[in-house]
CSV table of C-alpha atoms in Angstrom, one decimal:
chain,number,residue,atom,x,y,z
A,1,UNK,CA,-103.9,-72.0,-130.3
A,2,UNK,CA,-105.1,-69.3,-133.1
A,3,UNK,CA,-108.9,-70.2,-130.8
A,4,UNK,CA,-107.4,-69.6,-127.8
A,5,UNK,CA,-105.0,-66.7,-128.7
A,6,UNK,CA,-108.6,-65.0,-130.1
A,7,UNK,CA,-110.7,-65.8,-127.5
A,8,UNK,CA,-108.0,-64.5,-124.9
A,9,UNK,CA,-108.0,-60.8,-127.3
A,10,UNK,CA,-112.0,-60.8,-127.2
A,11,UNK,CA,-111.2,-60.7,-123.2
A,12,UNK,CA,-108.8,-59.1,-123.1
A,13,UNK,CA,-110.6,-56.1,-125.4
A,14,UNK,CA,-113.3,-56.6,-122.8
A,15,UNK,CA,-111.3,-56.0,-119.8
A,16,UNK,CA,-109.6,-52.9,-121.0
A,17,UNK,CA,-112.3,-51.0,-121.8
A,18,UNK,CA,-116.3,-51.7,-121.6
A,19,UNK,CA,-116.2,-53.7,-118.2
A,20,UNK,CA,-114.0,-51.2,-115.9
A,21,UNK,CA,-116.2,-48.3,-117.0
A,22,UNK,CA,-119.4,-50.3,-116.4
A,23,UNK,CA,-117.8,-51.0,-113.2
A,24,UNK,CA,-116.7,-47.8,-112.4
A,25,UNK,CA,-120.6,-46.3,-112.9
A,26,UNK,CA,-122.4,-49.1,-111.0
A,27,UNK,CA,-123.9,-47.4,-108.7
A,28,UNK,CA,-123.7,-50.7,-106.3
A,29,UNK,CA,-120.3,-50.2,-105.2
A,30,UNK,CA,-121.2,-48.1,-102.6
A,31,UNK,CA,-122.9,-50.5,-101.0
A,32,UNK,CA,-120.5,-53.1,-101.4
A,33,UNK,CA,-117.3,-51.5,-101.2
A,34,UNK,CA,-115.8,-55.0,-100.6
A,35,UNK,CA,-116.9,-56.2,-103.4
A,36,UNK,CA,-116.1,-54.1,-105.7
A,37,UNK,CA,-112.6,-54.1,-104.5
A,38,UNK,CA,-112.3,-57.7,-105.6
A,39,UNK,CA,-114.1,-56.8,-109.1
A,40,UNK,CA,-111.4,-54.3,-109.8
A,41,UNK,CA,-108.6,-56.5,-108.5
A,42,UNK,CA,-110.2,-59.5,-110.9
A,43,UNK,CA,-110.3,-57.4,-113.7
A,44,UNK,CA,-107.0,-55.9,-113.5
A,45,UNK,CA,-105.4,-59.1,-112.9
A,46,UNK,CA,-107.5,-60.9,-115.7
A,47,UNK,CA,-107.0,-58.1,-117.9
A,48,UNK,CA,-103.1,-58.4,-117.8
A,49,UNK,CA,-103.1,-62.2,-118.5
A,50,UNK,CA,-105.6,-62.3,-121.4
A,51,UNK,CA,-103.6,-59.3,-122.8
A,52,UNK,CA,-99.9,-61.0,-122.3
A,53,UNK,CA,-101.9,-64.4,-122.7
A,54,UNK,CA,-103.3,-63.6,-126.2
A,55,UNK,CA,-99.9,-62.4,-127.2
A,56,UNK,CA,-98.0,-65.2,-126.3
A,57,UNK,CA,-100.7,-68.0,-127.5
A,58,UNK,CA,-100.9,-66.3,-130.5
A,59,UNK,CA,-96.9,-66.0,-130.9
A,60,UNK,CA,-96.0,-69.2,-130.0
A,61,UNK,CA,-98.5,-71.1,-132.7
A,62,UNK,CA,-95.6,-72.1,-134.9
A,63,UNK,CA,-93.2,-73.9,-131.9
A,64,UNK,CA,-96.4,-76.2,-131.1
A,65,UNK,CA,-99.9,-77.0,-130.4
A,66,UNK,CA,-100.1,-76.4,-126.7
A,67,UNK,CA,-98.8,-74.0,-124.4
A,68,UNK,CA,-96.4,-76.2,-122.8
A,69,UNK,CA,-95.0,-77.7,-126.2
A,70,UNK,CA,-94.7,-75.0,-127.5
A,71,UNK,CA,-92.9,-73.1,-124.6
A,72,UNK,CA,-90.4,-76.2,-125.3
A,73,UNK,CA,-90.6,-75.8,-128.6
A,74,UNK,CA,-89.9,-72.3,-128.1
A,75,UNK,CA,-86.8,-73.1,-126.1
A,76,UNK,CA,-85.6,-75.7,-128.6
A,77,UNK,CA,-85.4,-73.0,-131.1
A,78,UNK,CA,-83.2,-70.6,-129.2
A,79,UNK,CA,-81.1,-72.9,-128.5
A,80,UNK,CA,-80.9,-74.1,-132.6
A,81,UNK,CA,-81.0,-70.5,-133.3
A,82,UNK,CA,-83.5,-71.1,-136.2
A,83,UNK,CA,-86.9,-70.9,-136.2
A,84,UNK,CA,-89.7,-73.3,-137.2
A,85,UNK,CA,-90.8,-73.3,-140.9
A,86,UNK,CA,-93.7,-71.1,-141.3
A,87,UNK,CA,-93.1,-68.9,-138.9
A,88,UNK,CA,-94.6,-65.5,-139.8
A,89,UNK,CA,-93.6,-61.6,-138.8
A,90,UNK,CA,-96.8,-60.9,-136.7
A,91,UNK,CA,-96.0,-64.1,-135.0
A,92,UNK,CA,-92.5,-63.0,-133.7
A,93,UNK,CA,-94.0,-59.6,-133.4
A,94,UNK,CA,-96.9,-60.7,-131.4
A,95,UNK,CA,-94.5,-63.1,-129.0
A,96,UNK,CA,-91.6,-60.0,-128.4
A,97,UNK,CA,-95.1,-58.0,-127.7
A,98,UNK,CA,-95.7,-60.5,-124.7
A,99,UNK,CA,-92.6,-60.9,-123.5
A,100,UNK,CA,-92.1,-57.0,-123.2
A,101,UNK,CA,-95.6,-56.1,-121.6
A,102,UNK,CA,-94.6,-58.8,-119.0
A,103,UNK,CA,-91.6,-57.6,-117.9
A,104,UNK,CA,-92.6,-54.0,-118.1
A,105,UNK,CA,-95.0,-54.4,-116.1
A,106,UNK,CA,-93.4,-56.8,-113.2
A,107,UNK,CA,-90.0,-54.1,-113.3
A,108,UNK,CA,-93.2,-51.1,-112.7
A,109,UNK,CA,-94.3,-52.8,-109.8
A,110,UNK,CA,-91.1,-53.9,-108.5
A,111,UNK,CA,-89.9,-49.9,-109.0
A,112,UNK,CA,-93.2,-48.8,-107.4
A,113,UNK,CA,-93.0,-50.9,-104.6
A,114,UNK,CA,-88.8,-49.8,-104.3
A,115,UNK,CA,-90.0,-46.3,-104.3
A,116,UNK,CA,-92.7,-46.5,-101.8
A,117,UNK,CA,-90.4,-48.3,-99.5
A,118,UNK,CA,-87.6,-45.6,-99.3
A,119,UNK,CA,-90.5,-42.7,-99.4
A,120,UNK,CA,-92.0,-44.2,-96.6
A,121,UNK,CA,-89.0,-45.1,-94.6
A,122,UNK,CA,-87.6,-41.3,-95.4
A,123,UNK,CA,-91.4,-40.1,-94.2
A,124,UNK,CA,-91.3,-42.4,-91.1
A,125,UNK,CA,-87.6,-40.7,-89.9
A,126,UNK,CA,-89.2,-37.0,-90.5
A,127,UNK,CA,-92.6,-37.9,-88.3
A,128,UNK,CA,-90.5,-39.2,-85.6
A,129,UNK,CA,-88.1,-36.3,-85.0
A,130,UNK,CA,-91.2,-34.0,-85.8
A,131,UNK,CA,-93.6,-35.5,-84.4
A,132,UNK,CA,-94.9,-36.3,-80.2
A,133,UNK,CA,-96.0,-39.8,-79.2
A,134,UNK,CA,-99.5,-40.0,-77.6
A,135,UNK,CA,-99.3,-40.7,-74.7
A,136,UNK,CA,-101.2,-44.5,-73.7
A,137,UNK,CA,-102.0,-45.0,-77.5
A,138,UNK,CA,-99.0,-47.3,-79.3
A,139,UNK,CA,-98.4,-46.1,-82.8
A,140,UNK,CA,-100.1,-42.7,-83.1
A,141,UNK,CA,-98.3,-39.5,-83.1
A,142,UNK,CA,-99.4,-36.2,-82.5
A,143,UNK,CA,-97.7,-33.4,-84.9
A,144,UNK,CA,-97.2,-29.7,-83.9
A,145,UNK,CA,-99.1,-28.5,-87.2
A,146,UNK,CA,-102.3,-25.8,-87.5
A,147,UNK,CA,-104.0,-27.7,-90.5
A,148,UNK,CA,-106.6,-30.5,-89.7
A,149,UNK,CA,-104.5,-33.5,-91.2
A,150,UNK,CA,-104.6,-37.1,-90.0
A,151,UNK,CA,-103.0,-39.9,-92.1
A,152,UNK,CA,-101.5,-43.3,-91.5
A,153,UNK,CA,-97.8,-44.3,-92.8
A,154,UNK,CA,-98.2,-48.3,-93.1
A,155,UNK,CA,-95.1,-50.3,-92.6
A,156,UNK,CA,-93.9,-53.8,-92.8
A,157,UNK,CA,-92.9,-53.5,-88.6
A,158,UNK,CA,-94.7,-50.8,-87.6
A,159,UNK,CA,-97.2,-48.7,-88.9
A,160,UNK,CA,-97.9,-44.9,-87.8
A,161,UNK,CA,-100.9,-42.6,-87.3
A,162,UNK,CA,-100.0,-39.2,-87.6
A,163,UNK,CA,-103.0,-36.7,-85.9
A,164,UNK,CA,-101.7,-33.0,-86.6
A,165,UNK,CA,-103.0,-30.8,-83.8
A,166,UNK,CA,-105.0,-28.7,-85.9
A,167,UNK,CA,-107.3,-31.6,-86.1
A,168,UNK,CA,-107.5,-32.7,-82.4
A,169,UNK,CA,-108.4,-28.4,-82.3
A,170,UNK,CA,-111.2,-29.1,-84.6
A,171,UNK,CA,-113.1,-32.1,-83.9
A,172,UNK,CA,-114.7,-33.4,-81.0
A,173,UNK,CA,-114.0,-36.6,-79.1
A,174,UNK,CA,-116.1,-38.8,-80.9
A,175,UNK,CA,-114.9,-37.4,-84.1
A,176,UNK,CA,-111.8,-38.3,-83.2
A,177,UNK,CA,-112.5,-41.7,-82.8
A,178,UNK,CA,-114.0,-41.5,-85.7
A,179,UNK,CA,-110.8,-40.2,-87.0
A,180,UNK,CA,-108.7,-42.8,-85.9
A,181,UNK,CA,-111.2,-46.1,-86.2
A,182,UNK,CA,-110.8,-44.9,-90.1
A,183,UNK,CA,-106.9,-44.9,-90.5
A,184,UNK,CA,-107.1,-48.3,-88.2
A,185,UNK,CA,-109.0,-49.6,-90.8
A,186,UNK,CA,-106.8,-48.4,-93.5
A,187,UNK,CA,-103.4,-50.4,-91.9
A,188,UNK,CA,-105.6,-53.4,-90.8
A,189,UNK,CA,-107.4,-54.2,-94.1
A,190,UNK,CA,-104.4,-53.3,-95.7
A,191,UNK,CA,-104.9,-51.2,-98.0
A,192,UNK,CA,-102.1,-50.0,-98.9
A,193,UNK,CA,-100.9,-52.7,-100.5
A,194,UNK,CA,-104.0,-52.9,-103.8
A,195,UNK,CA,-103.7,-48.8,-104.1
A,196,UNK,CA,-99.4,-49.9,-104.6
A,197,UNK,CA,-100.4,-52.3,-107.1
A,198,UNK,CA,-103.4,-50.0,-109.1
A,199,UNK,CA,-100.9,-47.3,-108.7
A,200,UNK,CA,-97.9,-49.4,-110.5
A,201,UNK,CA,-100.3,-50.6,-113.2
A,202,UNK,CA,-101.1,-47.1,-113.9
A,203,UNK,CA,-97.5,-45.7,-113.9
A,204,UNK,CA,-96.7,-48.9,-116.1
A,205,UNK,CA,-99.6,-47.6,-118.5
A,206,UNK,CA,-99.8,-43.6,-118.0
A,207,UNK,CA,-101.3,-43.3,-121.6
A,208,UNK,CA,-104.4,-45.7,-120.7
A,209,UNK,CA,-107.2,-43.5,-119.2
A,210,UNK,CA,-108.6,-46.7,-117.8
A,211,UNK,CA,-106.0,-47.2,-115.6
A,212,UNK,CA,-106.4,-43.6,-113.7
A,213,UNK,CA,-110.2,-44.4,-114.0
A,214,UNK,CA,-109.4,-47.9,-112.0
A,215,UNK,CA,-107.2,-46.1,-109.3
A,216,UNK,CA,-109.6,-43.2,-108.4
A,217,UNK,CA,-112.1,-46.4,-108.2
A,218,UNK,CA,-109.9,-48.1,-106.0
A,219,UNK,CA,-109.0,-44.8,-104.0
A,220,UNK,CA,-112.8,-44.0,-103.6
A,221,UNK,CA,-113.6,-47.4,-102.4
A,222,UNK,CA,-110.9,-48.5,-99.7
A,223,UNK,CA,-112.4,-44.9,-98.2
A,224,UNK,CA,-115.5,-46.3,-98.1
A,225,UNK,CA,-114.2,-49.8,-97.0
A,226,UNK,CA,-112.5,-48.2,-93.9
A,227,UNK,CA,-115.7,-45.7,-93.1
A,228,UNK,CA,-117.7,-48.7,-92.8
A,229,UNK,CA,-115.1,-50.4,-90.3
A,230,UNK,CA,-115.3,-47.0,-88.7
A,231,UNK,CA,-119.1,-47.3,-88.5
A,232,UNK,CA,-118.7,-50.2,-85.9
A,233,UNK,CA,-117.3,-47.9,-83.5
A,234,UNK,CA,-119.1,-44.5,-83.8
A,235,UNK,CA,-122.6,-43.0,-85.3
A,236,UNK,CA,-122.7,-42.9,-89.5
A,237,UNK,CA,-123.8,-38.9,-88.7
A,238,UNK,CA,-120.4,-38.5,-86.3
A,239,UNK,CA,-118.4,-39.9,-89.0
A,240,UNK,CA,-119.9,-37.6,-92.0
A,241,UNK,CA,-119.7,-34.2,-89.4
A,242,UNK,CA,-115.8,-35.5,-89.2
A,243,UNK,CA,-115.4,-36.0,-92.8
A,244,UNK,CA,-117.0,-33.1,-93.9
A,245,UNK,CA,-115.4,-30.4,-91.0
A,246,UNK,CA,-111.9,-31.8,-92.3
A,247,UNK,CA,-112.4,-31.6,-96.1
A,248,UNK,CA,-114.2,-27.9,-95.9
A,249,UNK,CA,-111.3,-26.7,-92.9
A,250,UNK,CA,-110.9,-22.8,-93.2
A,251,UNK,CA,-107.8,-21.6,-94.7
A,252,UNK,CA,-107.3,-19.5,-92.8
A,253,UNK,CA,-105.5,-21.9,-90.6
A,254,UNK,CA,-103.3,-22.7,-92.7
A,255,UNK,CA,-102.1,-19.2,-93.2
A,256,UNK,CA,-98.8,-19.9,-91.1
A,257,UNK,CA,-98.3,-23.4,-92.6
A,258,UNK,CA,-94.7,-23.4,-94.1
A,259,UNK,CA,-97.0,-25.1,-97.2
A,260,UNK,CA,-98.6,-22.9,-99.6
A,261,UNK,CA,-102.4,-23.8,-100.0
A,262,UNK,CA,-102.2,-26.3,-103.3
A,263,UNK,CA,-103.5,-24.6,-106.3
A,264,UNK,CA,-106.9,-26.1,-107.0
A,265,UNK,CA,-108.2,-29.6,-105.8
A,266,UNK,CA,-108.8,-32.0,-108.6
A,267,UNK,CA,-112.5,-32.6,-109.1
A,268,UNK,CA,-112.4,-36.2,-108.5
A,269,UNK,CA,-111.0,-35.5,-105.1
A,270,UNK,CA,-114.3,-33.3,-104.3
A,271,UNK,CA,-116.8,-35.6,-106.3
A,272,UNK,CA,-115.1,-38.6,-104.0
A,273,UNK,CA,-115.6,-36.8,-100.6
A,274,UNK,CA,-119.3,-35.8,-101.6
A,275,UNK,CA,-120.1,-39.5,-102.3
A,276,UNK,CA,-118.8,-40.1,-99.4
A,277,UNK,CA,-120.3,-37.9,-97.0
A,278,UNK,CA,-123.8,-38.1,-99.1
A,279,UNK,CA,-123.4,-42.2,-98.3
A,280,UNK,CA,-122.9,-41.6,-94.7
A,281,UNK,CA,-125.9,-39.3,-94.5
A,282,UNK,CA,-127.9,-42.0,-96.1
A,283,UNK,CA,-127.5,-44.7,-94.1
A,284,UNK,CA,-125.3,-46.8,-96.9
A,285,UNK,CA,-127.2,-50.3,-96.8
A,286,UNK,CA,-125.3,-53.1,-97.3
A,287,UNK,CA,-125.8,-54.8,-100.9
A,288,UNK,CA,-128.3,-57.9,-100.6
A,289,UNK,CA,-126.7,-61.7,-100.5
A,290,UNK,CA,-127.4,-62.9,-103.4
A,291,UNK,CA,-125.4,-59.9,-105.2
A,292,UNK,CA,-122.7,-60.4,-103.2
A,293,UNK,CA,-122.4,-63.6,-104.2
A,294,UNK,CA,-123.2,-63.1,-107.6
A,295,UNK,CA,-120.4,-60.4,-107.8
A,296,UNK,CA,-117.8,-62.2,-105.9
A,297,UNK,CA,-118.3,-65.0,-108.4
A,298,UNK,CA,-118.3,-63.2,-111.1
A,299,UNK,CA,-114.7,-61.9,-109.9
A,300,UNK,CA,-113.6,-65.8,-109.1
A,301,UNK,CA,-114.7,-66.2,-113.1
A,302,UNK,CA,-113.0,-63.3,-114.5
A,303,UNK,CA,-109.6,-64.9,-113.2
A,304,UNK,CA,-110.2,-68.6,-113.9
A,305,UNK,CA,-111.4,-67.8,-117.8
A,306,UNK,CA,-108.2,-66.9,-119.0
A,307,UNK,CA,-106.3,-68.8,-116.9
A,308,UNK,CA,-108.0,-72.2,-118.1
A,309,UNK,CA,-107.7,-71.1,-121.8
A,310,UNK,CA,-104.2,-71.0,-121.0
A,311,UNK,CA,-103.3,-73.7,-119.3
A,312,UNK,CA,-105.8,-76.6,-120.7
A,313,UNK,CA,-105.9,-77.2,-124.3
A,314,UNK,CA,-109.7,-77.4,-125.2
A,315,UNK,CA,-109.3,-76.4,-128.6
A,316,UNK,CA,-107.6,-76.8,-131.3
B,1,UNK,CA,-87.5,-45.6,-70.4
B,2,UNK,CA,-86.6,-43.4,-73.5
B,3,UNK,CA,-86.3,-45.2,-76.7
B,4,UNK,CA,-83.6,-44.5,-79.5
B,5,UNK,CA,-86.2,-42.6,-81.2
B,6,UNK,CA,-87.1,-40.2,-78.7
B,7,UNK,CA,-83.8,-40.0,-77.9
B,8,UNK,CA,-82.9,-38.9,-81.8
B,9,UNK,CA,-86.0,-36.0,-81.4
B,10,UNK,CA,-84.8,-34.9,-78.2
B,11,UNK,CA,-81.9,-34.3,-79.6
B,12,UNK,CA,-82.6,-32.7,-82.4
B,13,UNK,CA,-85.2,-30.2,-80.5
B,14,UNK,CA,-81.6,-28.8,-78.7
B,15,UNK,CA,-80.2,-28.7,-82.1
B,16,UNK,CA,-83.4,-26.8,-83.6
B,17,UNK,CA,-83.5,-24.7,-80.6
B,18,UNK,CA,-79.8,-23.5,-80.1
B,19,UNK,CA,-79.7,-22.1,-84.1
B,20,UNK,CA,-75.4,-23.0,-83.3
B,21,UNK,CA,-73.2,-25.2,-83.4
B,22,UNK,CA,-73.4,-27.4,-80.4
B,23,UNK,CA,-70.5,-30.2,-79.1
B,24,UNK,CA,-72.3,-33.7,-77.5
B,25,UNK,CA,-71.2,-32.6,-73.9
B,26,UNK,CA,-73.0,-28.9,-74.6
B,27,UNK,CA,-75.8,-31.2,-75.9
B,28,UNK,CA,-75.8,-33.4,-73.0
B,29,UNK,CA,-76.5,-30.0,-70.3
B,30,UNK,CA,-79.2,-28.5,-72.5
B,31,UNK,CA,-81.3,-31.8,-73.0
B,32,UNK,CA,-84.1,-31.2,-71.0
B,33,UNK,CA,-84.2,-33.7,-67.6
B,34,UNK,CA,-87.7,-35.0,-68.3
B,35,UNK,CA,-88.6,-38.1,-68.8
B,36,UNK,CA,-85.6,-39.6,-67.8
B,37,UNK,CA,-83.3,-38.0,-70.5
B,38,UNK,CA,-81.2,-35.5,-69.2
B,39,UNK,CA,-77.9,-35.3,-67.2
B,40,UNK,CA,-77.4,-39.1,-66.3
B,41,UNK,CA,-77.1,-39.9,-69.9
B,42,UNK,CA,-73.5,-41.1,-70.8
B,43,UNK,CA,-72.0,-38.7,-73.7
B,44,UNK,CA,-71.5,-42.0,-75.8
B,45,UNK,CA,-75.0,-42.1,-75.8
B,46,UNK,CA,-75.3,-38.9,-76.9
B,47,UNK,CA,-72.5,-39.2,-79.7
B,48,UNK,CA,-74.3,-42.8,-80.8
B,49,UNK,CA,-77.6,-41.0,-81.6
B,50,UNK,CA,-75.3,-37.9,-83.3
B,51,UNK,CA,-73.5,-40.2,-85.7
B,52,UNK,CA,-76.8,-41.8,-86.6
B,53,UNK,CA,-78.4,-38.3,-87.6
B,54,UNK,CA,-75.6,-37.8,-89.0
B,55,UNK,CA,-75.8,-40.7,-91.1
B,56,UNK,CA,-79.6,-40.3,-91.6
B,57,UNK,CA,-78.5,-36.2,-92.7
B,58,UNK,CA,-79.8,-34.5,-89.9
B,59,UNK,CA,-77.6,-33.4,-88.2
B,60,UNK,CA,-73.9,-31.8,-89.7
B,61,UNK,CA,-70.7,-32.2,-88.0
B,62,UNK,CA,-67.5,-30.4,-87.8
B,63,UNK,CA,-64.3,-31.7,-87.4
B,64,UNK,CA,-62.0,-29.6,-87.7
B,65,UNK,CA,-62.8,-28.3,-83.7
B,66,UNK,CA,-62.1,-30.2,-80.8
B,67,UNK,CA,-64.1,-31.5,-79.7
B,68,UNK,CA,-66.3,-31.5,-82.7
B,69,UNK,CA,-69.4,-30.0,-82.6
B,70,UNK,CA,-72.8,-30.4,-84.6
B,71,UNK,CA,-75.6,-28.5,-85.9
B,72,UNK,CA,-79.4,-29.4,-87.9
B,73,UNK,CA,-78.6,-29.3,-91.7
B,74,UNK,CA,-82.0,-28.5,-91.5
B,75,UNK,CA,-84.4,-25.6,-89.9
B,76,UNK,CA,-87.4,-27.8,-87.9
B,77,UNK,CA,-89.4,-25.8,-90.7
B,78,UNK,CA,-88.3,-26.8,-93.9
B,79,UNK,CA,-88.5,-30.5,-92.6
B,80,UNK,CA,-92.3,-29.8,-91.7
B,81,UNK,CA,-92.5,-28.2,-95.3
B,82,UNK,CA,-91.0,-31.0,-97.1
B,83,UNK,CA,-92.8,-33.6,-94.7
B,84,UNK,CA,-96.6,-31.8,-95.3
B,85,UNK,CA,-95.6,-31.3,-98.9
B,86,UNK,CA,-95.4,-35.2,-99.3
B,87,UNK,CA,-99.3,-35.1,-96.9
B,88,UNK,CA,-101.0,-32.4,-98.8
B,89,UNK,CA,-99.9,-32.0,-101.8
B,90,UNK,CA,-100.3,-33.7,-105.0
B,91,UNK,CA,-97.5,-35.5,-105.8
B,92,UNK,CA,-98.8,-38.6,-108.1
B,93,UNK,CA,-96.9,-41.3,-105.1
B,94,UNK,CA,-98.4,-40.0,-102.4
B,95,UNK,CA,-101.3,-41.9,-102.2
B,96,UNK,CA,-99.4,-45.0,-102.2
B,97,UNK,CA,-96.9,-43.7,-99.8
B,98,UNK,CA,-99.7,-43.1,-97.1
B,99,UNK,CA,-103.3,-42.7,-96.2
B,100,UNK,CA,-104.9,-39.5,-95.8
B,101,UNK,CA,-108.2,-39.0,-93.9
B,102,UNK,CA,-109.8,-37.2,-96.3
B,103,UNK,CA,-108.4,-33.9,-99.2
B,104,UNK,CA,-109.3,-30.9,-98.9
B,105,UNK,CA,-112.2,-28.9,-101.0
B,106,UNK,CA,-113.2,-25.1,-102.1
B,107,UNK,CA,-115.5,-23.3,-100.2
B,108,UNK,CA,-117.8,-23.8,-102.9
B,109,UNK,CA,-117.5,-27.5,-102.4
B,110,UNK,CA,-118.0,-27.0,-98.7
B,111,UNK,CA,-121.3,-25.8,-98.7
B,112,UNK,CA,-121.7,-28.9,-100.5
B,113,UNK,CA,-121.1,-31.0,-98.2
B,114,UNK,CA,-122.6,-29.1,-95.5
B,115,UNK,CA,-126.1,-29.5,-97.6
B,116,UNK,CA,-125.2,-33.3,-97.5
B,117,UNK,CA,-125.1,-33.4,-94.0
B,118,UNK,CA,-128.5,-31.6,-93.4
B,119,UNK,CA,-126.7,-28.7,-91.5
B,120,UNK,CA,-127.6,-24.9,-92.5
């Protein structure tokens, strides 16, 4: 178990810092959003099991050889009330440790997803006494509003996309389409549910700068995931013009918004739109075969190493 | 056919529009006839979509006239403030309460992009 419980930290270590930030500059990823989608999800979910993993193989050594056993053993002992002989402080330390990081972070998501939920439903109710229905098109919703804004509201029944009709003012047909195959993609591919979970892991760990690092990631990516579903439907150069008219919208429209203008955009959100404009305008090739495959087993890997030291007991 | 939604918006345009205190049969003459809403909807109907408003905190009522009579809590305004605060602004949930096309950058940034796209 002491193997295991050291070969699940070396991943864990691994995980948390040097691979995310490799991942996070590969320059790759935009060509294989998809990919790196399933990298990130890999890592994060690796990363919490070899963290919790290490903690609780490394805990548990004294109440028995295996993970099993020693889960019994475990057991045994609370109900004796004594522990094993041998049983050191950074043991018991080590075993709390796992026991709280686990449910910290299952109550984070379960309080993210709770909050979402009522957000959403309390967003939905506002859009539907503000907002008009358009007409012939099921789920979209035209709102009375200067500012070129278009967003979708997912939901477990229905979903909504909300055009404002500042933006049908400022963009042509196409770019409409444009517009709307984008947010499509967004509810389709689901998307909202991996930002949910990248946003609970980094509520769960707000002083871990890796964890904002992997959700601006993410966030970047499922953009780029549904621009290339959009790219089925209209020209890359129709998409970019649509992109880049509603990012750089004059302010002036926004003069009579009942919002004041927020003060300063964080950099990243600029950075993000340039990459994805400049990846448009390029022509964004799709990543060769036999990276694909490469990558998407290296992510099949990442979850099945500590998962196997776990569960089998090859050493010790 | 209107739906319960529509109904709920129709609705609360009268309520946004009249600024007053209005009862369900006041309601009832001032919804507008189109779309099949209008004066051959039963005042039940009318109180049904008031009491859920009411329940959602939409719409006020007073009871202490008969027969009572209702009014927004809310200006149409400050719910299109409060619903394009959650859009635009910053608040860390947002993005996993909804997807938003794309933020907004400087004019700085703009230019930017416009370089980007080959265009000026």
């Amino acid at each position: 178990m002491l193997l295991t419980a050291t070969l699940l930290a070396a991943l864990a270590v691994a995980l948390a810092w040097p691979v995310p930030i490799a991942l996070a500059r590969a320059s790759w990823a935009a060509s294989a959003p998809g990919v790196a989608l399933l990298l990130w999800q890999a890592i994060a979910l690796a990363g919490g099991l070899s963290m919790i993993g290490a903690l609780l193989t490394y805990g548990l050594i004294p109440f028995g050889g295996h993970l099993v056993s020693a889960l019994v053993g475990l057991f045994s002992a609370i109900s004796n009330g004594s522990l094993p002989h041998g049983t050191n402080f950074f043991e018991m330390f080590a075993l709390s440790g796992a026991v709280l990081l686990g449910v910290h972070l299952l109550l984070n998501l379960a309080l993210t997803l709770v909050r979402a939920g009522r957000q959403r439903s309390r967003h939905r109710q506002l859009v539907g006494l503000l907002s008009a229905p358009m007409p012939e098109r099921p789920g979209m919703r035209i709102l009375d509003y200067a500012a070129p804004v278009a967003y979708c509201l997912p939901g477990a029944s229905r979903s909504v996309t909300v055009l404002s009709a500042g933006l049908i003012d400022l963009l042509d047909d196409d770019q409409l389409m444009a517009v709307i195959a984008h947010e499509r993609a967004h509810l389709s591919q689901r998307h909202h549910v991996v930002l949910l979970a990248f946003r609970a892991w980094r509520s769960a760990l707000p002083w871990f700068p890796i964890a904002s690092l992997a959700q601006d990631a993410v966030g970047l990516l499922v953009e780029m995931l549904a621009d290339d579903t959009a790219r089925h439907a209209v020209r890359d150069d129709v998409l970019a013009a649509a992109v880049a008219l509603v990012a750089s919208a004059d302010d002036g429209q926004q003069e009579h918004s009942p919002v004041a203008r927020r003060d300063g955009v964080p950099a990243a959100n600029a950075a993000s739109i340039a990459r994805r404009v400049q990846r448009l305008a390029n022509g964004a090739r799709p990543l060769a075969l036999p990276a694909r495959i490469a990558a998407g087993a290296g992510a099949i890997a990442l979850v099945a190493v500590p998962t196997i030291l776990l569960v089998f007991p090859a050493f010790d | 056919m209107a739906t319960l939604g529509e109904l709920e918006r129709s609705i609360m345009d009268v309520l946004w529009e009249a600024q007053a205190a209005l009862s369900a049969g006041e309601l009832r003459e001032a919804l507008p006839r189109v779309d099949g809403v209008g004066k051959e909807l039963a005042v039940t109907t009318v109180l049904t979509v008031l009491s859920r408003l009411e329940n959602k905190g939409f719409v006020t009522r007073d009871r202490d006239v008969r027969p009572h009579v209702y009014r927004a809590s809310t200006t149409r305004a400050e719910h299109m403030a409060e619903l394009m605060h959650e859009v635009l602004g910053s608040a860390p949930d947002r993005d996993a309460v909804l997807a938003r096309f794309v933020g907004q950058v400087s004019p700085g940034e703009a230019e930017q992009l416009r370089k980007l796209l080959g265009t000026n």
